[in-house]
Coordinates of C-alpha atoms in Angstrom, one line a residue:
X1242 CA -178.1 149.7 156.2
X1243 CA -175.8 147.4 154.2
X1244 CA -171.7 148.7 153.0
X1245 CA -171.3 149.0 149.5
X1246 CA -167.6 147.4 148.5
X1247 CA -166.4 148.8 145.3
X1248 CA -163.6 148.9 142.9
X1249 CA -161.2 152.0 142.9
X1250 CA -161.6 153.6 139.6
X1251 CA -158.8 152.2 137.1
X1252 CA -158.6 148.8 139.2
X1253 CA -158.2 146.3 136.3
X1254 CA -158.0 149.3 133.5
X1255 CA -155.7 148.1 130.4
X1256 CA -155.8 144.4 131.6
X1257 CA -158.6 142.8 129.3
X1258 CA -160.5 142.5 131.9
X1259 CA -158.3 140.0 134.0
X1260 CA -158.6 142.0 137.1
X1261 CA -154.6 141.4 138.1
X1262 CA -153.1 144.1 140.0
X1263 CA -150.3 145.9 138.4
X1264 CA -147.3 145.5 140.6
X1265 CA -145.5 148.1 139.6
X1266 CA -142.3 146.3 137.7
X1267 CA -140.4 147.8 134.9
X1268 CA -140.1 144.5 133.3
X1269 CA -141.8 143.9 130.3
X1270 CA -143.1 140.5 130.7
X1271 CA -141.3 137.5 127.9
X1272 CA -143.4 136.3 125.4
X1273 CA -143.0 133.0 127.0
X1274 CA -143.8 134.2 130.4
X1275 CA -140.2 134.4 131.8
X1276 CA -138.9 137.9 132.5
X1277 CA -136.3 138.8 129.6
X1278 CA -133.0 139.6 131.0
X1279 CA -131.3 143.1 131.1
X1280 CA -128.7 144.1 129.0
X1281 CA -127.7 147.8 128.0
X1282 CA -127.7 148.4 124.4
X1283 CA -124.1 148.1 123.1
X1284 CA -122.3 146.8 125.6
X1285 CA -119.5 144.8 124.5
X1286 CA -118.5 140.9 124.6
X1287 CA -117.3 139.7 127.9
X1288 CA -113.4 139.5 128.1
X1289 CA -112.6 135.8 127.1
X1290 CA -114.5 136.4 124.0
X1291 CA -112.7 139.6 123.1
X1292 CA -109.4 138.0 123.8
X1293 CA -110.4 134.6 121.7
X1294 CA -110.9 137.6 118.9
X1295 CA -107.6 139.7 119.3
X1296 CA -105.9 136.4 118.9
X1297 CA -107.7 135.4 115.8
X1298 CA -107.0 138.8 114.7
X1299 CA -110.6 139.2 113.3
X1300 CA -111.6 142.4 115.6
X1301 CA -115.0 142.4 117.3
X1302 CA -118.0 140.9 116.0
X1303 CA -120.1 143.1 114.0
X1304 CA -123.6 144.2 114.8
X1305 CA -126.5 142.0 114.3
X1306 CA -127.2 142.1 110.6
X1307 CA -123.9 143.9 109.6
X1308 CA -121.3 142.9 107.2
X1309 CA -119.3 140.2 108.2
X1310 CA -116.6 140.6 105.3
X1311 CA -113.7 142.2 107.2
X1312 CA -114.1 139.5 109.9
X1313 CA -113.9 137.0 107.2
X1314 CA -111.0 138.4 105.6
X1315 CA -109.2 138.9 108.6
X1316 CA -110.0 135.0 109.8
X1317 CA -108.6 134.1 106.7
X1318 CA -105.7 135.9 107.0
X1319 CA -104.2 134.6 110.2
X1320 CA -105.4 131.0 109.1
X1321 CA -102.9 131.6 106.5
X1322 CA -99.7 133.0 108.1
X1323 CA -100.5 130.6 110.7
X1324 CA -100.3 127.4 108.9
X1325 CA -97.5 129.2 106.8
X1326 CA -94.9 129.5 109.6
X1327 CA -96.0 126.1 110.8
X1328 CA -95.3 124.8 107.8
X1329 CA -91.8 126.3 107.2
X1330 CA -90.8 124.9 110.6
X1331 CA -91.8 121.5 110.4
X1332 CA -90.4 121.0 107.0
X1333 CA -87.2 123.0 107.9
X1334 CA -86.6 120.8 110.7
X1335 CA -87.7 117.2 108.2
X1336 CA -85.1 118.1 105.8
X1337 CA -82.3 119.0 108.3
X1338 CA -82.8 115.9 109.7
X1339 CA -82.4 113.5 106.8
X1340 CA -79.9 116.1 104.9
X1341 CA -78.0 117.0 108.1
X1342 CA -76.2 113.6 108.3
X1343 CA -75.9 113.5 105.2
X1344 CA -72.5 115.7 104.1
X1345 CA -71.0 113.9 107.2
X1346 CA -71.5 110.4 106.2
X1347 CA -70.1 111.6 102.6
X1348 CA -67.1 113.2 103.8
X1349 CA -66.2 111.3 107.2
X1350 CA -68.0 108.0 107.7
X1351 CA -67.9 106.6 105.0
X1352 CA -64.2 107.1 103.9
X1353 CA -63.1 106.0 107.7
X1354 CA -65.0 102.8 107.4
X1355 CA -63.1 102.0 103.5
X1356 CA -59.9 103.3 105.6
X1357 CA -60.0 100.8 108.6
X1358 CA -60.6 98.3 106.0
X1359 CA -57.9 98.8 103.7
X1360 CA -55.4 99.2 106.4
X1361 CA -57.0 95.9 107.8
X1362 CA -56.6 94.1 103.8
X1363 CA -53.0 95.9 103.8
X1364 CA -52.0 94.0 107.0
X1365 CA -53.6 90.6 106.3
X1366 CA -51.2 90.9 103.4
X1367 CA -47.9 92.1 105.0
X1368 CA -48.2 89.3 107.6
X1369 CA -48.2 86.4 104.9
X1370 CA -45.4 88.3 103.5
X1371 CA -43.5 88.5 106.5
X1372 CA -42.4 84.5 106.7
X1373 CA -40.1 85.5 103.7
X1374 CA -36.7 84.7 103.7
X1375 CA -35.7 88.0 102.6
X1376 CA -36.8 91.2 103.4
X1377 CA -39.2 92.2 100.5
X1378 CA -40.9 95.0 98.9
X1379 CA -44.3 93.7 98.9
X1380 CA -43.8 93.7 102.8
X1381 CA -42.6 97.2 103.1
X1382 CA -45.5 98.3 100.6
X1383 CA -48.5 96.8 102.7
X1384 CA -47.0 98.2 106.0
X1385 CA -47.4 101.8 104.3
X1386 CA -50.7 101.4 102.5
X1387 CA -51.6 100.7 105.8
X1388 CA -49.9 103.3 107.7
X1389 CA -51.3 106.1 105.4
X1390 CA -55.0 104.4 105.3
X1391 CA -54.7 104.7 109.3
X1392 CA -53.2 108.5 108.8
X1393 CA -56.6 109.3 106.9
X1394 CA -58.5 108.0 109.1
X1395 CA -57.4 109.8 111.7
X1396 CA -57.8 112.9 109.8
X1397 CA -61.5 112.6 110.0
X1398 CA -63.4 114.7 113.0
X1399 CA -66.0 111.8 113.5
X1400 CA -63.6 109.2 114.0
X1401 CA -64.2 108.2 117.3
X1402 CA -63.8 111.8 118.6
X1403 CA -60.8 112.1 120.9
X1404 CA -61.0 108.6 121.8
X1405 CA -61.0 107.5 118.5
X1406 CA -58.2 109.0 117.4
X1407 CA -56.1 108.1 120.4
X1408 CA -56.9 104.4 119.8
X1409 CA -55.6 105.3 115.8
X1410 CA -52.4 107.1 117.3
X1411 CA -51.8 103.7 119.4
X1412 CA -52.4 101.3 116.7
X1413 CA -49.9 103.6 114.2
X1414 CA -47.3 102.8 116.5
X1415 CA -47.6 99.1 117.3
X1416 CA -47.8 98.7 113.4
X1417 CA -44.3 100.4 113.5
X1418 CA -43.3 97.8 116.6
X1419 CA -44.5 94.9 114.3
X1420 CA -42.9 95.8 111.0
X1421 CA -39.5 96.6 112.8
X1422 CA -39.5 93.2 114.7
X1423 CA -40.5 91.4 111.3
X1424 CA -37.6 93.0 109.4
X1425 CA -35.5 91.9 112.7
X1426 CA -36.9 88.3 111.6
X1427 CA -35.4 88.6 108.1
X1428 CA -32.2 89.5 108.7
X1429 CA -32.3 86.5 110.8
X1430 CA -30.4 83.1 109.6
X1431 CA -33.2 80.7 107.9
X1432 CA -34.3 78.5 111.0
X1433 CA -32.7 80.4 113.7
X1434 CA -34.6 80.5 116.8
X1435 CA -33.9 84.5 117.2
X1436 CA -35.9 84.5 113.9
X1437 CA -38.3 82.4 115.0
X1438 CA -38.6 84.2 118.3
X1439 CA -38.7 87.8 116.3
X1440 CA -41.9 86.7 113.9
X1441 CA -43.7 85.1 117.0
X1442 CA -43.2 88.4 118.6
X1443 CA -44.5 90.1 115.7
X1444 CA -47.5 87.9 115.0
X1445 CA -48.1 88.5 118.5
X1446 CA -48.3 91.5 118.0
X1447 CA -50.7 91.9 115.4
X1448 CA -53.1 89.0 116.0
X1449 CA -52.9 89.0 119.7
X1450 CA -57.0 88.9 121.1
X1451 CA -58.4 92.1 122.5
X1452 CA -55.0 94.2 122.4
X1453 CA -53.2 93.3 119.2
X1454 CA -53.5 95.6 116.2
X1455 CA -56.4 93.5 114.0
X1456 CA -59.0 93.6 117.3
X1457 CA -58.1 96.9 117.4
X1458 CA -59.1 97.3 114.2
X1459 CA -61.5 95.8 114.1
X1460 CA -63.1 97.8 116.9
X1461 CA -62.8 101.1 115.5
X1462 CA -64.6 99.7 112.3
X1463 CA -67.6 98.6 114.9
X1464 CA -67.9 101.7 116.2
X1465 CA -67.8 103.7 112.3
X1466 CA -70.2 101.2 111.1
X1467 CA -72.5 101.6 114.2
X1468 CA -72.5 106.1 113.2
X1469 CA -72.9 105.0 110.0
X1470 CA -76.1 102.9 110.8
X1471 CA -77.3 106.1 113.0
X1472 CA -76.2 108.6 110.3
X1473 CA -78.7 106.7 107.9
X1474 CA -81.0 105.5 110.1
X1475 CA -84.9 107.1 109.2
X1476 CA -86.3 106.2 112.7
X1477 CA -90.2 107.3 114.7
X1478 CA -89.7 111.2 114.9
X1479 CA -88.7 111.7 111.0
X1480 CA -91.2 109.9 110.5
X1481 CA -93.6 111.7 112.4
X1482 CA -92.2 115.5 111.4
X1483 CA -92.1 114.6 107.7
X1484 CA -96.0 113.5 108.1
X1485 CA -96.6 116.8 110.6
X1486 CA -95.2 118.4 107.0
X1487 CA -97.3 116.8 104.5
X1488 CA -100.3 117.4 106.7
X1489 CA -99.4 121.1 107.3
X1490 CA -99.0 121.1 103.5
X1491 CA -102.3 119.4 102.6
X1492 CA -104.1 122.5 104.8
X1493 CA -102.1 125.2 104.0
X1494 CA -103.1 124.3 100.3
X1495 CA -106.4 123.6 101.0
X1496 CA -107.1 126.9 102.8
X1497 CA -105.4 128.5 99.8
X1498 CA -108.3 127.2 97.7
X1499 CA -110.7 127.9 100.0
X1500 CA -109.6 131.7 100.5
X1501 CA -109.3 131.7 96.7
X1502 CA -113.0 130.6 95.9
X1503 CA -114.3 132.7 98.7
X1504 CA -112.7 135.8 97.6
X1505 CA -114.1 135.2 93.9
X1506 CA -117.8 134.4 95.3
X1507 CA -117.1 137.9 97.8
X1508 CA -115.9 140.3 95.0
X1509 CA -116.5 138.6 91.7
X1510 CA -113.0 138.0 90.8
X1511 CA -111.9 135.2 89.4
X1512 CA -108.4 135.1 90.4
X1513 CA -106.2 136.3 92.9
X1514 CA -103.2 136.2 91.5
X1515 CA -100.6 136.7 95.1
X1516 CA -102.6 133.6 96.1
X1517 CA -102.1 131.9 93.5
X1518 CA -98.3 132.2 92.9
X1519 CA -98.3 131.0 97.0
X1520 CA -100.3 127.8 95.5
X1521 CA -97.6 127.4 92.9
X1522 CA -94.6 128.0 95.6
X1523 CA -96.2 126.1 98.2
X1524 CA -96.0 122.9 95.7
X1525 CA -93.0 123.8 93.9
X1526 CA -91.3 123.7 97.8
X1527 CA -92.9 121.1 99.1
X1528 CA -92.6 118.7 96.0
X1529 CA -88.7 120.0 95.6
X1530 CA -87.9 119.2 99.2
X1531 CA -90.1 115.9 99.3
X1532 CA -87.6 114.5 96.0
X1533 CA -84.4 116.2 97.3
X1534 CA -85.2 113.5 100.4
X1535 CA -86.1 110.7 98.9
X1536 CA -82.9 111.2 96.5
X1537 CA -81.0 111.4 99.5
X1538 CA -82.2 109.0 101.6
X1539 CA -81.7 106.0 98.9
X1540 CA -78.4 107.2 98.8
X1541 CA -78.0 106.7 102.5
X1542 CA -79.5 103.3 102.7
X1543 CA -77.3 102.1 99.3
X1544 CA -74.3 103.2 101.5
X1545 CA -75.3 101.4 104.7
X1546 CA -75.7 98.2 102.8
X1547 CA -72.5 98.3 101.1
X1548 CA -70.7 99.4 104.3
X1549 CA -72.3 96.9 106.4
X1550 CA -70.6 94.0 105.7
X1551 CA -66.9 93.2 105.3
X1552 CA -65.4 93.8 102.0
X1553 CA -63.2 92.1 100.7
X1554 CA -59.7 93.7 99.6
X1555 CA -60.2 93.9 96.0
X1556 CA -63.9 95.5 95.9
X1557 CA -62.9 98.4 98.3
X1558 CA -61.7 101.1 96.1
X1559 CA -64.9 100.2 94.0
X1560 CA -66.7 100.6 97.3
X1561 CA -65.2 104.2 97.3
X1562 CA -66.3 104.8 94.0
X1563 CA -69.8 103.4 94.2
X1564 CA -70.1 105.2 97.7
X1565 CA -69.0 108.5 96.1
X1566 CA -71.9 107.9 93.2
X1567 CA -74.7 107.0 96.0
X1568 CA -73.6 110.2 98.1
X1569 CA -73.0 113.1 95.0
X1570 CA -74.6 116.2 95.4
X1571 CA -75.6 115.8 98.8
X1572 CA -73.8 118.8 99.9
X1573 CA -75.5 121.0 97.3
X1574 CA -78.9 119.3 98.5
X1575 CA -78.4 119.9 102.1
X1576 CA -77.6 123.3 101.6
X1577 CA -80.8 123.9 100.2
X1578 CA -82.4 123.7 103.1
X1579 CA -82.1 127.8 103.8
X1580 CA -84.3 128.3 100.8
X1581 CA -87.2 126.5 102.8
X1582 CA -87.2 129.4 105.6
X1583 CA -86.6 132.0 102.6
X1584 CA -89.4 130.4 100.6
X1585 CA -91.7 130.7 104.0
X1586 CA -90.9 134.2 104.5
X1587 CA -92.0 134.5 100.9
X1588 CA -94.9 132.4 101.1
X1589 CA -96.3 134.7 104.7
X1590 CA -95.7 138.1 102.3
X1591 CA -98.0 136.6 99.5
X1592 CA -100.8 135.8 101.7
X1593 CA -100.3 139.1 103.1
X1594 CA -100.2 140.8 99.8
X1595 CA -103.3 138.7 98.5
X1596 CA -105.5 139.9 101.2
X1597 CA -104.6 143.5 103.2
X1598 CA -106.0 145.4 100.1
X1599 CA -109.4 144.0 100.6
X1600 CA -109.0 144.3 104.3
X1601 CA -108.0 148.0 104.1
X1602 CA -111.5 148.4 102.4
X1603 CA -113.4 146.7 104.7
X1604 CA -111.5 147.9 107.8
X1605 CA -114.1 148.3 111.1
X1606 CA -114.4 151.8 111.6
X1607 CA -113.6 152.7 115.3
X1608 CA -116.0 152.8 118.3

């Protein structure tokens, strides 16, 4: 008598026919054979993403299939006062740097350069005066153009600093040494040798190398026209700030227009009109501050290359005059540079006002 083997009833049952064993997963099997993984319904992003989307202030993601305008909006939004305050910083800091040396040069540089040189001219003078016979006017004329030229030079702060203005207070009084030892000369008989002896003393005095009162000078004038070079000088890190600007500029603008065409495709306006005065004030600014510079800045340069080289006597109160035209209004022009941080503040508040009412109505509703 043979064993029957069978089947137990609803082996196979539901499989097609297949005959494979259910083994008793929960798992619905993938369409592509791999088992799908398992996520609860709802759960929310993991933590980098939802601190990537606090600080793009856009909010959380909506559902699959949900509208994505508040998102938009928001993305928009902090694009905006983003590149905004980026903006007014980097061009705050541009223009202070070319307009921040500017009232200085104007006021103290300059001047103490055309000082040191007329109080130079003035003793060049007095000394070919001084082998008169006789004391004479002309003499005692140079010897106080120069002493007052020297007197307002010292009354500039960027003389020198402290130094400086020690090295003035010195050369004041060996001009008074030279002029009393010269008039000493002249009262002198005609060939003495006490007169000779009193002018060699005073020539010494004045032309002496390294100590007298020319080299002197001469080396406060160095040192003037050297601030004067770095007072005008447009070097690397302008340059790079001021193209930082314009490219901060160029994007700010461009996501203007890009917010701008968006909102009319999104709500079928055509204009947004907060956005649009920011478009006008971001060029008005931009344009403003890019010619108040470029004013300026010629100035500058005109000034270094007439104070760079030694004038002669008779061209330096035209070299005042013409340094006074180059520099003019560059105290009005510097001061302008608060209305960059005011026009920023303004700028942020129009992009704000251009956008909250459309993302009050598409605010998330809480979870």
């Amino acid at each position: 008598m043979t064993a029957e083997t069978g089947t137990p009833p609803g082996a196979g049952a539901g499989t097609g026919g297949a005959g494979r064993a259910d083994t008793g997963s929960d798992t619905a099997p993938h369409p592509r054979g791999r088992t799908a993984p398992h996520r609860t319904p709802g759960r929310p992003p993991r933590r980098p993403a939802r601190l990537l989307a606090r600080l793009r202030g856009a909010g959380p993601r909506p559902p699959r299939g949900g509208s994505t305008t508040a998102r938009d909006l928001a993305v928009r939004r902090t694009l905006l006062l983003a590149l905004s305050a980026l903006l007014t910083l980097s061009l705050f800091v541009s223009y202070q740097g070319v307009h921040g040396d500017a009232n200085p040069l104007r006021t103290s540089s300059a001047p103490a350069v055309l000082s040191l040189d007329t109080a130079l001219y003035a003793l060049g003078q007095a000394q070919r005066d001084a082998g008169a016979p006789a004391p004479t006017s002309d003499f005692q004329k140079q010897i106080s153009v120069a002493a007052q030229s020297l007197s307002a030079a010292a009354a500039d702060d960027d003389t020198g600093g402290p130094a400086g203005r020690q090295a003035l207070q010195t050369v004041a009084g060996l001009i008074t040494v030279y002029a009393v030892k010269v008039q000493q000369s002249q009262l002198q008989p005609d060939g003495s040798v006490l007169r000779e002896a009193y002018l060699s003393y005073a020539t010494g005095i004045l032309t002496e190398q390294g100590s007298g009162v020319q080299a002197r000078l001469k080396a406060l004038r160095g040192q003037q026209r050297a601030a004067v070079r770095g007072q005008t000088s447009f070097g690397p890190a302008l340059w790079l700030a001021w193209g930082a600007s314009l490219l901060l500029a160029l994007a700010l603008g461009a996501a203007l227009l890009e917010t701008q065409l968006f909102l009319r495709h999104r709500f079928r306006r055509r204009y947004n009109r907060p956005l649009l005065a920011a478009a006008v004030l971001l060029l008005a600014g931009v344009g403003t501050a890019v010619l108040f510079t470029v004013w300026t800045r010629q100035g500058m340069a005109d000034t270094r290359a007439l104070l760079d080289g030694p004038l002669p006597g008779r061209l330096i109160p035209e070299a005042g005059r013409r340094t006074g035209g180059y520099l003019a209004h560059t105290g009005f022009r510097a001061a302008a540079a608060v209305w960059i941080l005011i026009g920023g503040v303004l700028l942020m508040a129009l992009a704000e006002t251009g956008l909250r009412r459309h993302i009050d109505d598409y605010r998330f509703r809480p979870r």
